Tab-separated table of C-alpha atoms in Angstrom:
chain	number	residue	atom	x	y	z
K	1	MET	CA	-55.843	59.068	20.082
K	2	GLN	CA	-52.703	59.645	21.563
K	3	PRO	CA	-52.849	61.815	24.433
K	4	THR	CA	-50.389	65.243	23.853
K	5	ILE	CA	-48.238	65.906	26.644
K	6	ALA	CA	-45.684	68.840	26.932
K	7	CYS	CA	-43.176	70.049	29.149
K	8	VAL	CA	-42.713	73.708	30.085
K	9	VAL	CA	-39.005	75.151	31.415
K	10	PRO	CA	-38.703	78.268	32.829
K	11	CYS	CA	-35.001	79.442	33.008
K	12	HIS	CA	-32.850	82.625	33.754
K	13	ASN	CA	-29.748	81.665	33.566
K	14	GLU	CA	-29.350	78.340	33.743
K	15	GLU	CA	-26.529	77.152	31.853
K	16	ALA	CA	-24.863	74.580	34.191
K	17	ALA	CA	-28.135	72.699	34.698
K	18	VAL	CA	-31.210	73.353	31.748
K	19	GLY	CA	-29.243	70.677	29.365
K	20	LYS	CA	-29.633	67.630	31.620
K	21	VAL	CA	-32.945	68.648	32.743
K	22	VAL	CA	-34.600	68.584	29.272
K	23	ARG	CA	-32.136	64.948	28.688
K	24	ASP	CA	-33.746	63.592	31.246
K	25	LEU	CA	-37.509	65.008	30.337
K	26	ARG	CA	-36.113	63.442	26.822
K	27	MET	CA	-35.392	59.994	28.557
K	28	ALA	CA	-39.040	60.004	30.944
K	29	LEU	CA	-41.206	61.696	28.233
K	30	PRO	CA	-39.782	60.737	24.607
K	31	GLU	CA	-42.968	62.139	23.045
K	32	ALA	CA	-43.347	65.197	24.457
K	33	ASP	CA	-42.701	68.687	23.074
K	34	ILE	CA	-40.008	70.476	25.479
K	35	TYR	CA	-40.113	73.984	25.652
K	36	VAL	CA	-37.309	76.110	27.599
K	37	TYR	CA	-38.604	79.601	28.449
K	38	ASP	CA	-35.702	81.532	28.422
K	39	ASN	CA	-36.722	84.129	30.804
K	40	ALA	CA	-34.046	87.409	30.149
K	41	SER	CA	-30.997	85.394	30.598
K	42	THR	CA	-27.360	86.451	30.624
K	43	ASP	CA	-25.413	83.508	29.731
K	44	ARG	CA	-25.906	80.323	27.259
K	45	THR	CA	-29.176	79.029	28.779
K	46	VAL	CA	-30.470	79.118	24.877
K	47	GLU	CA	-27.627	77.523	22.730
K	48	VAL	CA	-27.612	74.638	25.993
K	49	ALA	CA	-31.007	73.818	25.721
K	50	ARG	CA	-31.436	74.190	22.034
K	51	ALA	CA	-28.436	72.243	21.713
K	52	ALA	CA	-30.226	69.424	24.328
K	53	GLY	CA	-32.929	69.497	21.844
K	54	ALA	CA	-35.678	71.639	23.291
K	55	ILE	CA	-37.619	73.941	21.794
K	56	VAL	CA	-36.797	77.542	22.944
K	57	ARG	CA	-39.205	80.350	23.414
K	58	GLU	CA	-38.049	83.795	25.088
K	59	GLU	CA	-40.256	85.821	28.181
K	60	PRO	CA	-38.396	89.216	28.311
K	61	ARG	CA	-40.262	90.089	31.937
K	62	LYS	CA	-38.331	88.756	34.356
K	63	GLY	CA	-40.542	86.444	36.791
K	64	LYS	CA	-41.252	83.031	36.572
K	65	GLY	CA	-44.933	84.113	37.358
K	66	ASN	CA	-44.802	85.865	33.880
K	67	VAL	CA	-42.970	82.512	32.183
K	68	ILE	CA	-45.969	80.441	32.912
K	69	ARG	CA	-48.468	83.148	31.939
K	70	ARG	CA	-46.903	83.173	28.729
K	71	ALA	CA	-46.771	79.340	28.465
K	72	PHE	CA	-50.220	78.766	29.326
K	73	ALA	CA	-51.485	80.656	26.995
K	74	ASP	CA	-49.402	79.577	24.091
K	75	VAL	CA	-48.955	75.720	24.890
K	76	ASP	CA	-51.929	73.141	24.048
K	77	ALA	CA	-51.362	69.924	25.122
K	78	ASP	CA	-53.666	67.472	27.494
K	79	ALA	CA	-50.915	67.229	29.891
K	80	LEU	CA	-48.532	69.802	30.186
K	81	LEU	CA	-45.530	69.531	32.851
K	82	ILE	CA	-43.432	72.577	34.196
K	83	ILE	CA	-40.334	71.813	36.292
K	84	ASP	CA	-37.496	74.383	36.853
K	85	GLY	CA	-34.439	74.203	34.933
K	86	ASP	CA	-32.180	74.332	37.799
K	87	ASP	CA	-31.567	70.261	37.917
K	88	THR	CA	-33.241	70.253	41.992
K	89	TYR	CA	-36.148	68.495	41.051
K	90	ASP	CA	-35.701	64.687	39.940
K	91	ALA	CA	-36.886	64.629	35.899
K	92	SER	CA	-37.147	61.221	35.649
K	93	ARG	CA	-40.245	61.099	37.818
K	94	ALA	CA	-42.273	62.731	34.797
K	95	ARG	CA	-43.925	59.492	33.496
K	96	ASP	CA	-44.700	58.890	36.939
K	97	LEU	CA	-46.989	62.072	37.611
K	98	VAL	CA	-48.012	62.408	33.839
K	99	ASN	CA	-49.320	58.934	33.988
K	100	LEU	CA	-51.045	59.143	37.604
K	101	LEU	CA	-52.755	62.753	35.886
K	102	PHE	CA	-54.267	60.578	33.233
K	103	GLU	CA	-55.527	58.027	35.656
K	104	GLY	CA	-56.824	59.607	38.196
K	105	PRO	CA	-58.097	61.351	36.174
K	106	TYR	CA	-56.854	64.448	38.295
K	107	ASP	CA	-56.424	68.043	37.694
K	108	GLN	CA	-53.384	68.688	39.089
K	109	VAL	CA	-50.458	66.520	40.769
K	110	VAL	CA	-47.737	67.758	42.813
K	111	GLY	CA	-44.065	66.841	43.028
K	112	ALA	CA	-43.989	66.854	46.940
K	113	ARG	CA	-40.312	67.669	47.629
K	114	ARG	CA	-38.799	64.732	49.449
K	115	GLU	CA	-35.205	66.410	50.717
K	116	THR	CA	-32.080	64.246	49.814
K	117	VAL	CA	-29.863	66.007	51.396
K	118	SER	CA	-29.780	68.285	54.342
K	119	ALA	CA	-27.797	71.378	51.858
K	120	ALA	CA	-30.650	70.937	49.355
K	121	TYR	CA	-33.514	72.942	51.152
K	122	ARG	CA	-32.433	76.170	53.251
K	123	ALA	CA	-33.345	76.474	56.549
K	124	GLY	CA	-35.522	80.018	55.978
K	125	HIS	CA	-37.067	78.797	52.809
K	126	ALA	CA	-37.844	75.643	54.672
K	127	THR	CA	-39.309	77.440	57.783
K	128	GLY	CA	-40.808	79.725	54.990
K	129	ASN	CA	-42.541	77.047	53.459
K	130	ARG	CA	-44.514	75.568	56.518
K	131	LEU	CA	-45.715	78.549	57.543
K	132	LEU	CA	-47.184	79.741	54.288
K	133	THR	CA	-48.604	76.614	53.642
K	134	GLY	CA	-50.105	76.811	56.732
K	135	ALA	CA	-51.739	80.097	56.372
K	136	VAL	CA	-53.197	78.325	53.014
K	137	ARG	CA	-54.512	75.514	54.858
K	138	PHE	CA	-56.438	77.667	57.252
K	139	LEU	CA	-57.627	79.940	55.090
K	140	PHE	CA	-58.482	77.631	52.256
K	141	GLY	CA	-58.945	74.286	54.440
K	142	ASN	CA	-56.929	71.749	52.817
K	143	ASP	CA	-54.576	69.288	53.557
K	144	VAL	CA	-51.339	70.791	51.279
K	145	THR	CA	-47.944	69.627	51.839
K	146	ASP	CA	-45.849	71.437	49.481
K	147	MET	CA	-47.957	74.710	47.957
K	148	LEU	CA	-44.078	76.214	46.392
K	149	SER	CA	-43.568	73.001	44.521
K	150	GLY	CA	-42.355	73.898	41.222
K	151	TYR	CA	-42.599	70.502	39.613
K	152	ARG	CA	-45.811	70.050	38.099
K	153	VAL	CA	-48.292	68.511	35.601
K	154	PHE	CA	-51.954	70.421	34.700
K	155	SER	CA	-54.526	68.828	32.752
K	156	ARG	CA	-55.809	71.046	29.788
K	157	ARG	CA	-58.793	72.363	31.504
K	158	PHE	CA	-56.850	73.550	34.443
K	159	VAL	CA	-54.353	75.374	32.019
K	160	LYS	CA	-57.186	77.437	30.116
K	161	SER	CA	-58.915	78.017	33.367
K	162	PHE	CA	-56.098	79.507	35.270
K	163	PRO	CA	-55.912	83.278	34.861
K	164	ALA	CA	-51.856	83.302	35.777
K	165	LEU	CA	-51.663	86.974	37.474
K	166	ALA	CA	-48.796	86.335	39.360
K	167	ARG	CA	-45.175	88.212	38.092
K	168	GLN	CA	-42.707	86.088	40.485
K	169	PHE	CA	-42.433	83.025	42.187
K	170	GLU	CA	-45.348	83.150	44.227
K	171	THR	CA	-47.233	81.494	40.808
K	172	GLU	CA	-46.977	78.819	42.804
K	173	THR	CA	-49.250	80.013	45.478
K	174	GLU	CA	-51.230	81.278	42.933
K	175	MET	CA	-51.875	77.488	41.052
K	176	THR	CA	-52.733	76.009	44.577
K	177	VAL	CA	-55.540	78.275	45.982
K	178	HIS	CA	-57.060	78.136	42.542
K	179	ALA	CA	-57.216	73.884	42.540
K	180	LEU	CA	-58.440	74.333	45.869
K	181	HIS	CA	-61.134	76.880	45.633
K	182	LEU	CA	-62.802	75.479	42.399
K	183	ARG	CA	-62.390	71.967	43.807
K	184	LEU	CA	-60.061	70.459	41.595
K	185	PRO	CA	-59.209	67.103	41.688
K	186	THR	CA	-54.984	67.028	43.111
K	187	ALA	CA	-52.638	64.533	44.498
K	188	GLU	CA	-49.137	64.834	45.513
K	189	VAL	CA	-46.128	62.781	44.428
K	190	GLU	CA	-42.926	62.787	46.831
K	191	VAL	CA	-40.438	63.202	44.427
K	192	ASP	CA	-36.312	64.004	45.353
K	193	TYR	CA	-35.095	67.374	45.936
K	194	ARG	CA	-31.211	67.784	45.804
K	195	VAL	CA	-28.952	70.181	45.538
K	196	ARG	CA	-27.869	72.741	42.547
K	197	PRO	CA	-25.341	71.307	40.273
K	198	ALA	CA	-21.826	73.341	40.147
K	199	GLY	CA	-22.214	76.858	38.807
K	200	SER	CA	-26.115	77.455	38.892
K	201	GLU	CA	-27.385	80.055	41.988
K	202	SER	CA	-30.537	80.269	43.824
K	203	LYS	CA	-32.756	83.207	42.018
K	204	LEU	CA	-35.270	82.784	45.439
K	205	HIS	CA	-34.421	85.316	48.521
K	206	THR	CA	-35.908	84.536	51.839
K	207	PHE	CA	-37.264	87.510	53.128
K	208	ARG	CA	-38.167	89.874	49.627
K	209	ASP	CA	-39.921	86.299	47.973
K	210	GLY	CA	-41.210	84.820	50.969
K	211	TRP	CA	-43.078	88.530	52.011
K	212	ARG	CA	-43.803	88.755	48.588
K	213	ILE	CA	-45.981	85.172	48.823
K	214	LEU	CA	-47.207	86.114	51.916
K	215	ARG	CA	-48.876	89.141	50.537
K	216	VAL	CA	-50.202	87.127	47.605
K	217	ILE	CA	-51.854	84.803	49.661
K	218	LEU	CA	-53.278	88.356	51.448
K	219	ASP	CA	-54.744	89.110	48.560
K	220	LEU	CA	-56.242	86.073	47.312
K	221	ALA	CA	-58.130	85.996	51.087
K	222	ARG	CA	-59.339	89.052	50.491
K	223	ARG	CA	-60.398	88.405	47.197
K	224	GLU	CA	-61.251	84.369	47.476
K	225	ARG	CA	-63.021	84.823	51.154
K	226	PRO	CA	-64.249	88.546	51.304
K	227	SER	CA	-67.022	87.306	53.765
K	228	LEU	CA	-64.335	86.378	56.365
K	229	VAL	CA	-61.793	88.650	56.101
K	230	HIS	CA	-64.628	91.492	56.194
K	231	ALA	CA	-66.236	89.845	58.975
K	232	VAL	CA	-62.978	90.018	61.228
K	233	VAL	CA	-62.354	93.954	60.023
K	234	ALA	CA	-65.325	94.462	61.002
K	235	GLY	CA	-65.029	92.598	64.158
K	236	LEU	CA	-61.940	95.238	65.038
K	237	LEU	CA	-64.075	97.851	64.463
K	238	ALA	CA	-66.952	96.871	66.432
K	239	LEU	CA	-64.730	96.087	69.227
K	240	VAL	CA	-62.813	99.466	69.141
K	241	SER	CA	-66.102	100.928	69.011
K	242	VAL	CA	-67.443	98.633	72.555
K	243	VAL	CA	-64.488	99.976	74.186
K	244	LEU	CA	-65.442	103.398	73.736
K	245	GLY	CA	-68.789	103.619	74.359
K	246	VAL	CA	-69.243	101.565	77.389
K	247	PRO	CA	-68.031	104.076	79.556
K	248	VAL	CA	-69.792	106.716	77.615
K	249	ILE	CA	-72.997	104.157	78.217
K	250	ALA	CA	-71.769	103.563	82.290
K	251	ASP	CA	-72.006	107.569	82.300
K	252	PHE	CA	-75.247	107.667	80.975
K	253	VAL	CA	-76.941	105.192	83.502
K	254	ARG	CA	-75.617	106.223	85.869
K	255	THR	CA	-76.347	109.960	85.631
K	256	GLY	CA	-78.204	110.488	82.909
K	257	THR	CA	-76.072	112.757	81.373
K	258	VAL	CA	-73.550	112.538	78.051
K	259	PRO	CA	-70.671	114.129	78.972
K	260	ARG	CA	-67.986	112.750	76.432
K	261	ILE	CA	-70.188	113.680	73.367
K	262	PRO	CA	-67.217	113.487	71.217
K	263	THR	CA	-65.992	109.970	72.758
K	264	ALA	CA	-69.517	108.855	71.772
K	265	ILE	CA	-70.030	110.423	68.142
K	266	LEU	CA	-66.935	108.614	67.412
K	267	ALA	CA	-67.735	105.268	69.292
K	268	ALA	CA	-71.540	105.350	66.895
K	269	ALA	CA	-69.548	106.243	63.648
K	270	ILE	CA	-67.110	103.469	64.163
K	271	MET	CA	-69.776	100.570	64.850
K	272	THR	CA	-71.732	102.226	61.911
K	273	ILE	CA	-68.285	101.642	59.866
K	274	ALA	CA	-67.970	98.190	61.250
K	275	VAL	CA	-71.767	97.344	60.040
K	276	LEU	CA	-70.856	98.799	56.390
K	277	VAL	CA	-67.889	96.969	56.186
K	278	LEU	CA	-69.476	94.019	57.464
K	279	LEU	CA	-72.673	94.189	54.698
K	280	VAL	CA	-69.871	95.121	51.604
K	281	GLY	CA	-67.986	91.800	52.806
K	282	TYR	CA	-71.148	89.821	51.939
K	283	ILE	CA	-72.100	91.968	49.031
K	284	LEU	CA	-68.301	91.286	47.388
K	285	GLU	CA	-69.008	86.799	48.669
K	286	SER	CA	-71.811	86.996	45.949
K	287	LEU	CA	-69.683	88.780	43.526
K	288	MET	CA	-67.244	86.136	44.118
K	289	HIS	CA	-69.631	83.428	43.472
K	290	MET	CA	-70.078	84.316	40.376
K	291	ARG	CA	-67.004	85.055	39.224
K	292	GLN	CA	-66.465	81.431	40.872
K	293	GLU	CA	-69.118	80.054	38.453
K	294	HIS	CA	-67.612	81.230	35.545
K	295	SER	CA	-64.546	80.039	36.064
K	296	ARG	CA	-66.146	76.436	36.881
K	297	LEU	CA	-67.890	76.379	33.961
K	298	VAL	CA	-64.852	77.622	31.654
K	299	HIS	CA	-62.860	74.249	33.116
K	300	LEU	CA	-65.670	72.307	32.652
K	301	ALA	CA	-65.688	73.435	28.396
K	302	TYR	CA	-62.591	71.739	28.218
K	303	ALA	CA	-62.667	67.330	28.669
K	304	ALA	CA	-61.225	65.711	31.242
K	305	PRO	CA	-57.819	64.104	30.876
K	306	GLY	CA	-58.335	60.418	29.548
K	307	ARG	CA	-56.972	56.844	30.942
K	308	THR	CA	-53.390	56.505	29.906
K	309	PRO	CA	-52.741	54.439	26.611
K	310	ARG	CA	-50.752	51.292	26.794
K	311	HIS	CA	-47.791	53.232	25.392
K	312	ILE	CA	-47.521	55.586	28.018
K	313	ARG	CA	-47.515	53.167	31.005
K	314	PRO	CA	-44.631	53.089	33.528
K	315	ARG	CA	-41.665	51.293	32.376
K	316	PRO	CA	-41.192	47.916	33.845
K	317	GLY	CA	-40.471	47.221	37.203
K	318	SER	CA	-40.689	51.294	38.264
K	319	GLY	CA	-44.361	50.019	39.609
K	320	PRO	CA	-47.043	52.361	40.287
K	321	ALA	CA	-45.983	56.301	41.550
K	322	PRO	CA	-46.676	56.646	45.264
K	323	ALA	CA	-49.469	59.346	45.253
K	324	ARG	CA	-52.019	61.023	48.103
K	325	ASN	CA	-55.025	62.462	47.302
K	326	ILE	CA	-55.430	65.504	48.346
K	327	SER	CA	-58.595	66.564	46.904
K	328	GLY	CA	-60.848	67.883	48.503
K	329	SER	CA	-63.600	70.994	49.768
K	330	ARG	CA	-63.153	74.128	51.860
C-alpha cells in the first residue's frame, strides 16, 4: 500500500516566501498533503498559501512550538515533514529526506544546514547553535551537528510518541532530546541554507530565544538526567559543608572543644541536605525510567516506516542523498 506523506509549514507573516515553499514541496512530493499552519499572521500569508494549493489551518497561539503541537495532533501520515515557511531551506530536497526515512528505516531525518552565502546565518545565531548543540552533546551524549534545524522528517511513531510541550522556537531542542533519550534511529542530510527573500523578516531574536532554548536544555536535563543534576547540586553543597566543617574539626582535634558551635551545626545541616538532594535524584531517576519505558511502549505501538516503494524513488540522475547516521545511545 502506498505510504502517506504530509508536509507541515509553520508560518507567521510569510507572504513573501510561503507560496514558493508550497510550490517547491509540490514539485518534490506531488503525492503529499501540504498543510500551512498560519500562526496569527497579519499579512496575506493565508491567501498566498491557498493560492499555491496548500491546505491552510490556523493556530492562534503564537509560537512555533504551539504550531508543532497542534499539527502533530491533527495530521496523520506515515512520514511527516516540517519546514519553515521563509524559503531559507531547500524544499526541493524533501524527496531525499523522505526516501531516506523509509529506506533506513529511521524515525527522524534532519536537514543539517549548509550555509550557501555568508549572510544566511547571522553570527550570533551560528555561535548560539554551536554552544547549545555542544550542551546537548555533553548532557545526552550523541553527535548532533545541527540541533536547531527546522527541516526534518518524522515517522508516524515519532510524531505520536512526542509530547510537544514547547511553545516557541525551543521545539527543535525538544525534538532532538526526545530522539536521543529514546535512542531513536536518526540520520542527517546536508541541505542548503540561504538568505530570506526580500520582504521576509526573521522572527528569531538571538539572545532572547537563545536564553529560552538554554533554559529548555537545563529543564530537560533536570527531568531527563535527574541523577546527574542532583549529584552536581549535592556535590556543591557537600563542598560548602566541608569548607565550613574542616576548621571546626581541626579545632576539636587540637583543643578537644567545639568553640564555633553555630558553624558546626550549619556544616552538618548542609551535609544532611546534600545527602537528601542526592537521594531525591536517585528516586527521580527511577521515576524517569518508568516514564521512559511508557514512552517507548507508545512508540512501539506503531509500525516502523516501510521501505520506499518504486513510485517515490529519487528522480533519475539525482542519486542517493548523502546521509550520516547519528543513531546511538548515551
